CSV table of C-alpha atoms and ligand atoms in Angstrom, one decimal:
chain,number,residue,atom,x,y,z
A,792,MET,CA,164.0,133.7,165.8
A,793,ALA,CA,162.0,131.6,163.4
A,794,SER,CA,163.5,131.2,160.0
A,795,THR,CA,161.3,132.0,157.0
A,796,SER,CA,163.6,130.3,154.4
A,797,PRO,CA,162.3,126.8,153.4
A,798,ARG,CA,164.0,124.0,155.1
A,799,ASN,CA,165.9,121.4,153.1
A,800,ILE,CA,165.2,117.7,153.2
A,801,LEU,CA,167.3,115.1,151.4
A,802,LEU,CA,165.9,112.2,149.4
A,803,LEU,CA,168.4,109.4,148.8
A,804,ASN,CA,167.8,106.5,146.4
A,805,GLY,CA,170.2,103.6,146.4
A,806,PRO,CA,171.4,101.1,143.8
A,807,ASN,CA,169.3,100.2,140.7
A,808,LEU,CA,166.6,102.8,141.5
A,809,ASN,CA,167.9,104.8,138.5
A,810,LEU,CA,166.3,102.0,136.4
A,811,LEU,CA,162.8,102.6,137.7
A,812,GLY,CA,160.4,102.5,134.8
A,813,THR,CA,162.2,99.7,133.0
A,814,ARG,CA,163.4,97.6,136.0
A,815,GLU,CA,161.0,94.7,136.8
A,816,PRO,CA,157.9,96.8,136.1
A,817,GLU,CA,155.7,94.0,137.5
A,818,ILE,CA,157.3,94.7,140.9
A,819,TYR,CA,158.3,98.4,140.8
A,820,GLY,CA,155.7,99.8,138.3
A,821,ALA,CA,156.1,102.0,135.3
A,822,ALA,CA,157.0,105.2,136.9
A,823,THR,CA,160.6,106.5,136.5
A,824,LEU,CA,162.9,108.0,139.0
A,825,ASP,CA,162.1,111.4,137.5
A,826,ASP,CA,158.4,110.8,138.2
A,827,VAL,CA,159.4,110.0,141.8
A,828,LEU,CA,161.4,113.2,142.1
A,829,VAL,CA,158.6,115.4,140.7
A,830,LEU,CA,156.1,113.8,143.2
A,831,ALA,CA,158.5,114.2,146.2
A,832,ARG,CA,159.4,117.8,145.2
A,833,ASP,CA,155.8,118.9,144.7
A,834,THR,CA,154.8,117.3,148.1
A,835,ALA,CA,157.8,119.0,149.8
A,836,ALA,CA,156.9,122.4,148.3
A,837,LYS,CA,153.4,122.1,149.8
A,838,HIS,CA,155.0,121.9,153.2
A,839,GLN,CA,157.5,124.7,152.5
A,840,LEU,CA,160.3,122.2,152.3
A,841,GLN,CA,163.0,122.1,149.6
A,842,LEU,CA,163.9,118.7,148.5
A,843,GLN,CA,167.4,117.8,147.4
A,844,ASP,CA,168.1,114.4,146.0
A,845,LEU,CA,170.7,111.9,145.1
A,846,GLN,CA,170.6,108.5,143.5
A,847,SER,CA,173.8,106.4,143.7
A,848,ASN,CA,174.7,102.8,143.0
A,849,HIS,CA,177.7,103.2,145.4
A,850,GLU,CA,177.4,102.7,149.2
A,851,GLY,CA,180.2,105.1,150.1
A,852,VAL,CA,178.6,107.9,148.0
A,853,LEU,CA,175.3,107.4,149.9
A,854,ILE,CA,177.2,107.5,153.2
A,855,ASP,CA,179.1,110.7,152.3
A,856,ALA,CA,175.7,112.3,151.4
A,857,ILE,CA,174.3,111.2,154.8
A,858,HIS,CA,177.2,112.8,156.5
A,859,ALA,CA,176.9,116.0,154.5
A,860,ALA,CA,173.2,116.2,155.3
A,861,ALA,CA,174.1,116.8,159.0
A,862,GLY,CA,174.9,120.4,158.0
A,863,THR,CA,172.4,121.0,155.3
A,864,ALA,CA,169.2,119.1,155.8
A,865,ALA,CA,166.5,118.8,158.5
A,866,GLY,CA,165.7,115.2,157.7
A,867,ILE,CA,166.3,112.3,155.3
A,868,ILE,CA,164.1,110.1,153.2
A,869,ILE,CA,166.0,107.0,152.0
A,870,ASN,CA,165.2,104.0,149.8
A,871,PRO,CA,168.5,102.2,150.3
A,872,GLY,CA,167.6,99.5,147.6
A,873,ALA,CA,169.4,96.3,148.2
A,874,PHE,CA,171.8,98.1,150.7
A,875,THR,CA,168.8,97.9,153.1
A,876,HIS,CA,169.5,94.2,153.6
A,877,THR,CA,173.3,94.4,153.7
A,878,SER,CA,174.6,97.7,154.9
A,879,VAL,CA,175.6,98.2,158.5
A,880,ALA,CA,177.6,101.2,157.3
A,881,ILE,CA,174.5,103.1,156.0
A,882,ALA,CA,172.7,102.3,159.2
A,883,ASP,CA,175.7,103.6,161.2
A,884,ALA,CA,175.8,106.8,159.1
A,885,LEU,CA,172.1,107.5,159.7
A,886,ALA,CA,172.5,106.8,163.4
A,887,GLY,CA,175.6,109.0,163.4
A,888,VAL,CA,173.9,112.1,162.0
A,889,ALA,CA,170.7,111.5,164.0
A,890,LEU,CA,168.4,113.3,161.6
A,891,PRO,CA,164.8,112.2,161.4
A,892,THR,CA,164.8,109.5,158.8
A,893,ILE,CA,162.0,107.9,156.8
A,894,GLU,CA,162.8,104.5,155.1
A,895,VAL,CA,160.8,103.8,151.9
A,896,HIS,CA,160.4,100.7,149.8
A,897,ILE,CA,158.3,100.7,146.7
A,898,SER,CA,157.5,97.0,146.8
A,899,ASN,CA,156.2,95.1,149.8
A,900,VAL,CA,159.5,93.5,150.7
A,901,HIS,CA,157.7,91.2,153.2
A,902,LYS,CA,155.9,89.5,150.4
A,903,ARG,CA,159.2,88.8,148.6
A,904,GLU,CA,162.3,86.6,149.2
A,905,SER,CA,163.2,86.1,152.9
A,906,PHE,CA,166.5,88.0,152.5
A,907,ARG,CA,164.5,91.1,151.9
A,908,HIS,CA,162.6,90.8,155.2
A,909,HIS,CA,165.5,92.2,157.3
A,910,SER,CA,166.5,95.8,157.2
A,911,TYR,CA,169.6,97.3,158.9
A,912,VAL,CA,168.1,100.7,158.4
A,913,SER,CA,164.7,100.2,160.1
A,914,PRO,CA,166.0,100.4,163.7
A,915,VAL,CA,167.4,103.9,163.0
A,916,ALA,CA,164.3,105.1,161.0
A,917,SER,CA,161.6,107.3,162.5
A,918,ALA,CA,159.0,105.7,160.2
A,919,ILE,CA,159.0,103.0,157.4
A,920,ILE,CA,156.8,103.0,154.4
A,921,ILE,CA,156.6,99.8,152.5
A,922,GLY,CA,154.6,98.5,149.5
A,923,ALA,CA,152.8,101.7,148.6
A,924,GLY,CA,154.5,102.0,145.2
A,925,ILE,CA,156.0,105.4,144.4
A,926,ASN,CA,153.2,107.0,146.5
A,927,GLY,CA,155.3,105.9,149.4
A,928,TYR,CA,157.7,108.8,148.6
A,929,ARG,CA,154.7,111.2,148.9
A,930,LEU,CA,153.8,109.7,152.2
A,931,ALA,CA,157.4,109.9,153.4
A,932,VAL,CA,157.6,113.6,152.6
A,933,GLU,CA,154.2,114.1,154.4
A,934,GLN,CA,155.5,112.2,157.5
A,935,LEU,CA,158.8,114.0,157.6
A,936,ALA,CA,157.0,117.3,157.3
A,937,GLU,CA,154.8,116.3,160.3
A,938,ILE,CA,157.9,115.3,162.3
A,939,LEU,CA,159.6,118.6,161.5
A,940,GLN,CA,156.6,120.6,162.3
A,941,GLN,CA,156.4,119.0,165.7
A,942,GLY,CA,160.0,120.1,166.2
B,2136,DQA,C1,163.4,98.1,147.2
B,2136,DQA,C2,163.4,96.7,147.8
B,2136,DQA,C3,164.7,96.1,147.8
B,2136,DQA,O1,164.7,94.8,148.3
B,2136,DQA,C4,165.4,96.1,146.5
B,2136,DQA,O2,166.7,95.5,146.5
B,2136,DQA,C5,165.3,97.4,145.8
B,2136,DQA,C6,164.1,98.2,145.9
B,2136,DQA,C7,162.0,98.7,147.0
B,2136,DQA,O3,161.9,99.9,146.8
B,2136,DQA,O4,161.0,98.0,147.0
B,2136,DQA,O5,166.3,97.7,145.1
B,2136,DQA,O6,164.1,98.9,148.2
């Protein structure tokens, strides 16, 4: 029987994204993490999705949240911050729970230092949105909604 209750999706933001708004505004813009959350939540609501979110500067906390999502969320949107370029463990966690996952980067990492060009997360992501500013989070919610609708 089809469920009428809204489905949950999980938005994870990794290290230093709590500093959005003041952190290197020439790269990341002036919007704050709260602005991101309002945008993502409003977009989710338009698709009858309920967005839960977590920002953490700690790799293990993000991994625990990914594991917990297996029982509580239909999909994950993640901006892993610098862990993108270092964390096999986050990639393994995402592969382990096998939920549809959208990877987001505010900046165009490919225009930046070469160490930002490799992502451990991309091979386990359903889609990757890079360089669209915070609008990337809106696009990520739209894409996840599309994936979930297709079932
Ligand atoms: C980022 C890009 C990463 O290289 C960086 O370490 C971040 C933010 C982005 O959103 O553009 O913290 O993920």
